[in-house]
Tab-separated table of C-alpha atoms in Angstrom:
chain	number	residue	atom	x	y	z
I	232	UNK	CA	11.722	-32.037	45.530
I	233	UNK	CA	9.615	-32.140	48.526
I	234	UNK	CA	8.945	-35.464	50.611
I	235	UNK	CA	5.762	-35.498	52.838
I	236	UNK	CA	4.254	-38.085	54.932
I	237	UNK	CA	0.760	-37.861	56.223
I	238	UNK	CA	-0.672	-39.820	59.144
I	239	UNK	CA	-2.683	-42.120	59.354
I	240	UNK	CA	-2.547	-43.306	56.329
I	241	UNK	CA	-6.207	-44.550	56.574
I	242	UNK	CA	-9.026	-44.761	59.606
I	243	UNK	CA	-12.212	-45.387	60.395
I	244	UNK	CA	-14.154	-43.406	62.265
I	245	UNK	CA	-18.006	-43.362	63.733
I	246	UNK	CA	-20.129	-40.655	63.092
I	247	UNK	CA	-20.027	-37.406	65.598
I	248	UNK	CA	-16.232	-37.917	66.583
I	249	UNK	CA	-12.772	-35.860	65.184
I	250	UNK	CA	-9.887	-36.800	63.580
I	251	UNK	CA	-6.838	-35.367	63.436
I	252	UNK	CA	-4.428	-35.735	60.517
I	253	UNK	CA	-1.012	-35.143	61.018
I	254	UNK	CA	1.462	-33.760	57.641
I	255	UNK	CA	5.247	-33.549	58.101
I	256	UNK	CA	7.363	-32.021	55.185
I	257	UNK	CA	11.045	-32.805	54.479
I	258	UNK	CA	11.557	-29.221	54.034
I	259	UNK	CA	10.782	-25.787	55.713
I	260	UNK	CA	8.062	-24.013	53.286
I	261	UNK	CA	5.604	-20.971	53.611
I	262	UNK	CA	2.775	-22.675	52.247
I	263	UNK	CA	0.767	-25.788	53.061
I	264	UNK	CA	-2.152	-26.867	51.368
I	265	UNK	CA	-4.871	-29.345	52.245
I	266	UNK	CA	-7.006	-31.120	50.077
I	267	UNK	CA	-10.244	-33.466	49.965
I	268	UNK	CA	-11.207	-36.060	47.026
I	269	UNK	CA	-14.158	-37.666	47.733
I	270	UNK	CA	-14.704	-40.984	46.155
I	271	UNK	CA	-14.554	-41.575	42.470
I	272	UNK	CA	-14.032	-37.617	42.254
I	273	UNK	CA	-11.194	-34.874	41.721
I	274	UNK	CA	-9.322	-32.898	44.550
I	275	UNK	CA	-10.829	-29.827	45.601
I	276	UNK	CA	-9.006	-27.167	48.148
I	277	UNK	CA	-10.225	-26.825	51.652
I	278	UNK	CA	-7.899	-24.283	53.255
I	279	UNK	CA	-4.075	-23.171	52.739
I	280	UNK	CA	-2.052	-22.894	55.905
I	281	UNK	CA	0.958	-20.337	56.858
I	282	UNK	CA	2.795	-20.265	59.697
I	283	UNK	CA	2.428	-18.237	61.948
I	284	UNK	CA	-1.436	-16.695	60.693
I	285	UNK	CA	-4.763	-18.113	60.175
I	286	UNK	CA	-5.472	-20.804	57.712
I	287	UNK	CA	-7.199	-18.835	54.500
I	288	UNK	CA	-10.223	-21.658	53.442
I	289	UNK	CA	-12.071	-22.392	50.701
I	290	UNK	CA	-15.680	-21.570	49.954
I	291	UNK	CA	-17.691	-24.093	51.237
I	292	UNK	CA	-15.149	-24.957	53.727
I	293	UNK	CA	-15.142	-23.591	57.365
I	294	UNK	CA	-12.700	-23.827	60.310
I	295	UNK	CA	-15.279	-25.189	63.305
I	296	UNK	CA	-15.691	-27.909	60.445
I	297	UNK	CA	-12.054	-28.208	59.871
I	298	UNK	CA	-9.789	-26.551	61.999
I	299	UNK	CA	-5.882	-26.730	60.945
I	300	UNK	CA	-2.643	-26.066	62.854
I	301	UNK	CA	0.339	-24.742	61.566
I	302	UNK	CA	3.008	-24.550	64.139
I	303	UNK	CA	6.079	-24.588	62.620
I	304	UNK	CA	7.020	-24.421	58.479
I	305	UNK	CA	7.431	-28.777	58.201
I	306	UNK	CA	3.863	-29.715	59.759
I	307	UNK	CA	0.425	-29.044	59.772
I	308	UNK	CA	-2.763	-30.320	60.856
I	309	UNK	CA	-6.254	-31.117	59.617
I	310	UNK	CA	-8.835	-32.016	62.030
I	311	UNK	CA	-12.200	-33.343	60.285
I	312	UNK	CA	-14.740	-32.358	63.525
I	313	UNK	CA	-18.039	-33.837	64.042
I	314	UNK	CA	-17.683	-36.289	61.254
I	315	UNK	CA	-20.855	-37.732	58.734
I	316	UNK	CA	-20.629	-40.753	56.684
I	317	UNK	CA	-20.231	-37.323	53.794
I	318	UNK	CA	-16.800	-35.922	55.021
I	319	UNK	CA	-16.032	-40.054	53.639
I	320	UNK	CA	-12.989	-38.738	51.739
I	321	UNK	CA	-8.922	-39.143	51.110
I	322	UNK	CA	-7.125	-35.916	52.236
I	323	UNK	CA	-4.260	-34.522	50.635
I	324	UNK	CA	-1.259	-32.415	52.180
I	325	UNK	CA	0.510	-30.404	49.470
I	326	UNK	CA	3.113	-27.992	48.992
I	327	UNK	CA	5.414	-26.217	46.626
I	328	UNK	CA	8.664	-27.502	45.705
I	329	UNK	CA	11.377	-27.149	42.782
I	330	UNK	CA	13.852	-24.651	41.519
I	331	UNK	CA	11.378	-22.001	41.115
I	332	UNK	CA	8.624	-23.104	43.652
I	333	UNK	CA	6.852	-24.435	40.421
I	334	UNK	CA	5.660	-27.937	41.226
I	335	UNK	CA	3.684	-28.954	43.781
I	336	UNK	CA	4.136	-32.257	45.761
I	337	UNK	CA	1.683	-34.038	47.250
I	338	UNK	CA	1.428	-36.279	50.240
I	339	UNK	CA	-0.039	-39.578	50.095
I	340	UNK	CA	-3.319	-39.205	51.378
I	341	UNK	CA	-5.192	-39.959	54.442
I	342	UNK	CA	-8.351	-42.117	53.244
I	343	UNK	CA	-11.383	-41.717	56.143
I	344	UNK	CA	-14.868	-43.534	56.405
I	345	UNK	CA	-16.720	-42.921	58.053
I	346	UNK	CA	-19.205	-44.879	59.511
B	992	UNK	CA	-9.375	-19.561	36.317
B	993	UNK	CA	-8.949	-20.754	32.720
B	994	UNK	CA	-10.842	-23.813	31.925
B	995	UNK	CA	-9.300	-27.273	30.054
B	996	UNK	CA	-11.224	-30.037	28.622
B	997	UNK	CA	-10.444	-33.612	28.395
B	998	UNK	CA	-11.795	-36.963	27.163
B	999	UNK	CA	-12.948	-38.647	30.759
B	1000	UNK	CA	-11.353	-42.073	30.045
B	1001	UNK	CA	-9.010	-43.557	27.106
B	1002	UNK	CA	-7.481	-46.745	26.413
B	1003	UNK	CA	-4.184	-47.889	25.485
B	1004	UNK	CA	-2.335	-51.135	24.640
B	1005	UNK	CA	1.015	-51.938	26.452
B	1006	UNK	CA	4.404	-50.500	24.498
B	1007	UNK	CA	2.454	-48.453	22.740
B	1008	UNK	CA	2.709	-44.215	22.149
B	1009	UNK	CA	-0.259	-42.643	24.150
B	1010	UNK	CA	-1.602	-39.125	23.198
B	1011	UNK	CA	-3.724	-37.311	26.277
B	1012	UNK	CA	-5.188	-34.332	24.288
B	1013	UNK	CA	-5.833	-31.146	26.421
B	1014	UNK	CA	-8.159	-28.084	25.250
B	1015	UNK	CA	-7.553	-24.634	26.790
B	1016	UNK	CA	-9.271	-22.131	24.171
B	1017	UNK	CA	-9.161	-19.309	26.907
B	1018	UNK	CA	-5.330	-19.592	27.740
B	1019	UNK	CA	-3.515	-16.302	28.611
B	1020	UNK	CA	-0.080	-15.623	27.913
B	1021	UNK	CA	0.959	-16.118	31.273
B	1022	UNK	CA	-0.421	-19.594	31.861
B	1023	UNK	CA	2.177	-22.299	32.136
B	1024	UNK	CA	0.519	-25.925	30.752
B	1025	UNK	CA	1.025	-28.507	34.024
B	1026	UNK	CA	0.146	-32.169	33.839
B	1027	UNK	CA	-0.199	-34.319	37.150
B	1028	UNK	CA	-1.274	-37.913	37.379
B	1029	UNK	CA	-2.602	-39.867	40.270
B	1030	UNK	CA	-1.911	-43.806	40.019
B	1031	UNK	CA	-4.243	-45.790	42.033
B	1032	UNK	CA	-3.670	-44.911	45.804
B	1033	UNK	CA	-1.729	-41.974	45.825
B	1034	UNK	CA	-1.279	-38.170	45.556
B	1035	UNK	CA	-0.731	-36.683	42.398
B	1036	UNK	CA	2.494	-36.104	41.091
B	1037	UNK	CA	4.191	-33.760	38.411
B	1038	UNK	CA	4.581	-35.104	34.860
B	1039	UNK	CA	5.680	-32.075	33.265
B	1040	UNK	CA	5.006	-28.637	32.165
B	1041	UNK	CA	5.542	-26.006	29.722
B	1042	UNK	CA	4.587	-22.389	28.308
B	1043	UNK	CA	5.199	-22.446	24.479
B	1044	UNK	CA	7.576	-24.179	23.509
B	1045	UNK	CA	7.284	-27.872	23.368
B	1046	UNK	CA	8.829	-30.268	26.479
B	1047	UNK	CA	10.377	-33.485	26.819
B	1048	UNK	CA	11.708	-35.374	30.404
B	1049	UNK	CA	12.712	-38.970	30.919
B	1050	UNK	CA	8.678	-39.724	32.113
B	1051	UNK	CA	6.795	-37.998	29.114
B	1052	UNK	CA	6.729	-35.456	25.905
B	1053	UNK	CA	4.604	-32.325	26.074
B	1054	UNK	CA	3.351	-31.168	22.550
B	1055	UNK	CA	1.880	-27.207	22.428
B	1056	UNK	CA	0.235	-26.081	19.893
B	1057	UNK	CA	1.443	-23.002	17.887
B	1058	UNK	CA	-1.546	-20.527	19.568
B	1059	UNK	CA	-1.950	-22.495	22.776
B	1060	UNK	CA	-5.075	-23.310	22.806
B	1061	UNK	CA	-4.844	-26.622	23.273
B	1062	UNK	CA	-2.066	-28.930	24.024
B	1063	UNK	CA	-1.019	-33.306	24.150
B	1064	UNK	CA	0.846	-35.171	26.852
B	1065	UNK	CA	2.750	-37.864	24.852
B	1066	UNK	CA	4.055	-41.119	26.507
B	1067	UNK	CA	6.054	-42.829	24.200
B	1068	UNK	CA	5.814	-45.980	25.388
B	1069	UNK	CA	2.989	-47.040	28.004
B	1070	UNK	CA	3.384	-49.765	30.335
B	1071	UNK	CA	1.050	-50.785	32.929
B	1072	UNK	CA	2.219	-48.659	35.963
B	1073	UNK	CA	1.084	-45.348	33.592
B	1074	UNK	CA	-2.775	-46.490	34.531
B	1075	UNK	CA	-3.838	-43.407	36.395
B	1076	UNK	CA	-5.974	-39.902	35.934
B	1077	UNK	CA	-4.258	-37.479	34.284
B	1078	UNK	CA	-5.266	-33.846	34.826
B	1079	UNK	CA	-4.001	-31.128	32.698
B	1080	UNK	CA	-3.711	-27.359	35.123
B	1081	UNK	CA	-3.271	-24.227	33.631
B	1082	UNK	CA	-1.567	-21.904	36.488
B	1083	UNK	CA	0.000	-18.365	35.951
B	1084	UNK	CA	3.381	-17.391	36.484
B	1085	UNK	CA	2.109	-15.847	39.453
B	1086	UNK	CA	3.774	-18.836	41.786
B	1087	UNK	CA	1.960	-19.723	45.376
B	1088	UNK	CA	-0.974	-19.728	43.693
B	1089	UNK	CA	-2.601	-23.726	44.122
B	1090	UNK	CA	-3.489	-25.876	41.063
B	1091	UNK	CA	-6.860	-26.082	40.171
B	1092	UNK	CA	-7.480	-29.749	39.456
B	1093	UNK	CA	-10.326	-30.685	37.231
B	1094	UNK	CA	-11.818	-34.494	36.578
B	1095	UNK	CA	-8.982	-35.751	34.387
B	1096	UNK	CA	-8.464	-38.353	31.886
B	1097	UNK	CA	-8.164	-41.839	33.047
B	1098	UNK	CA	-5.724	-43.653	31.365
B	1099	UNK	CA	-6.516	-47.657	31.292
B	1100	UNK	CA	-3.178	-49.714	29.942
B	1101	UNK	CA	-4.212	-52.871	28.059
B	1102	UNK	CA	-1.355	-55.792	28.663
C-alpha cells in the first residue's frame, strides 16, 4: 500500500491569491496524480506528474492555472493561481500502489474556499 | 472509456446484506471491474476488484455476471461507517492508466 499526506489539509483563501498544496508519498513512484471534486460532485483529473518531465494535464486544465512540481518520486505540488470563489474545491493526490501497480491510493484531500 | 451506470443513492438498514448494482454493457475483455468508496471527508479508497471471475476480501463480495456486462458489490453486513459514494471504474489491464471516476452510488446506512 501507499500512504500519502497532503498539506494543508484545508484553507481559506481570498480571491486573486495562490495556494500551494504540498503531497508527500511513503514510497518512491513514477506517477502522481492530482485531482479536483468540487462540491457535491465526483473527482475529475487535472494533470499527472513524472519526475523529472512536464506535468501531462487534462482538457480543460492548464498549467499558468495550475502549475505542479515534481522534484523528486515522494512529492509533488499543486499550486491553484489566481484563485475565484469557482476553483472552491477538495484536491486529491493519488498514486499507484499494490503488487501489480493495480490500486490506486489516494491522499486525503486538501478542501479550499475560496472567498 | 467504457461507461457504467448506477442508481445515484440507496438505502440500507444496519446488519443488513447491501447489493450496489453496476451496469457496463460496453465492457471489453480487458477491463478489470474496480470499486472505490469515499466516506465522508476523505479520498477514495479500494474496495475490490475483479475480471471474471467472482471476488471476495474481508471488506466486501464482488458478484460478475457470466457476460460482464454488468456486475454487484455485496456487503454482507452494513454498519454505519459503510455510509459513503461508491463508484464502480472499469480500467484496462493496461496499468498507469488513471481511474475514471463517475458520480457513484451513495450508500445511506439506517441504524
Amino acid at each position: 500500500s501507499a500512504v500519502i499526506s497532503q498539506k494543508p489539509s484545508r484553507d481559506i483563501c481570498q480571491r486573486g491569491t495562490s495556494l500551494t498544496i504540498q503531497c508527500q508519498v511513503d514510497s518512491q513512484v513514477t506517477m502522481m496524480f492530482w485531482y479536483r471534486q468540487q462540491p457535491g460532485q465526483s473527482l475529475t483529473l487535472i494533470a499527472t506528474a513524472n519526475q523529472g518531465s512536464e506535468a501531462t494535464y487534462e482538457s480543460g486544465f492548464v498549467i499558468d492555472k495550475f502549475p505542479i512540481s515534481r522534484p523528486n518520486l515522494t512529492f509533488s505540488t499543486l499550486t491553484v493561481s489566481n484563485m475565484s470563489p469557482e476553483d472552491s474545491s477538495i484536491y486529491l493526490c493519488s498514486v499507484f500502489g499494490g503488487d501489480n501497480q493495480e490500486t490506486q491510493y489516494f491522499g486525503p484531500g486538501t478542501r479550499l474556499l475560496v472567498l | 472509456d467504457a461507461k457504467t451506470t448506477q442508481p445515484n443513492s440507496m438505502e440500507s438498514n444496519e446488519e443488513e446484506p447491501v447489493h450496489l448494482p453496476c451496469n457496463h454493457s460496453t465492457i471489453s475483455g480487458t477491463d478489470y471491474i474496480h470499486w472505490y468508496r469515499q466516506l465522508p471527508s476523505q479520498g477514495p479508497e479500494y474496495v475490490i476488484h475483479g475480471l471474471t471471475s467472482n471476488v471476495n476480501n474481508r471488506m466486501a463480495s464482488l458478484a460478475i455476471a457470466e457476460d460482464r456486462k454488468s456486475s454487484t458489490l455485496i456487503l454482507h453486513r452494513a454498519t454505519l461507517r459503510d455510509a459513503a459514494v461508491y463508484y464502480c471504474i472499469l480500467r484496462p489491464i493496461n496499468y498507469g492508466q488513471n481511474f475514471v471516476f463517475g458520480p457513484g452510488t451513495r450508500l445511506s446506512v439506517l441504524p
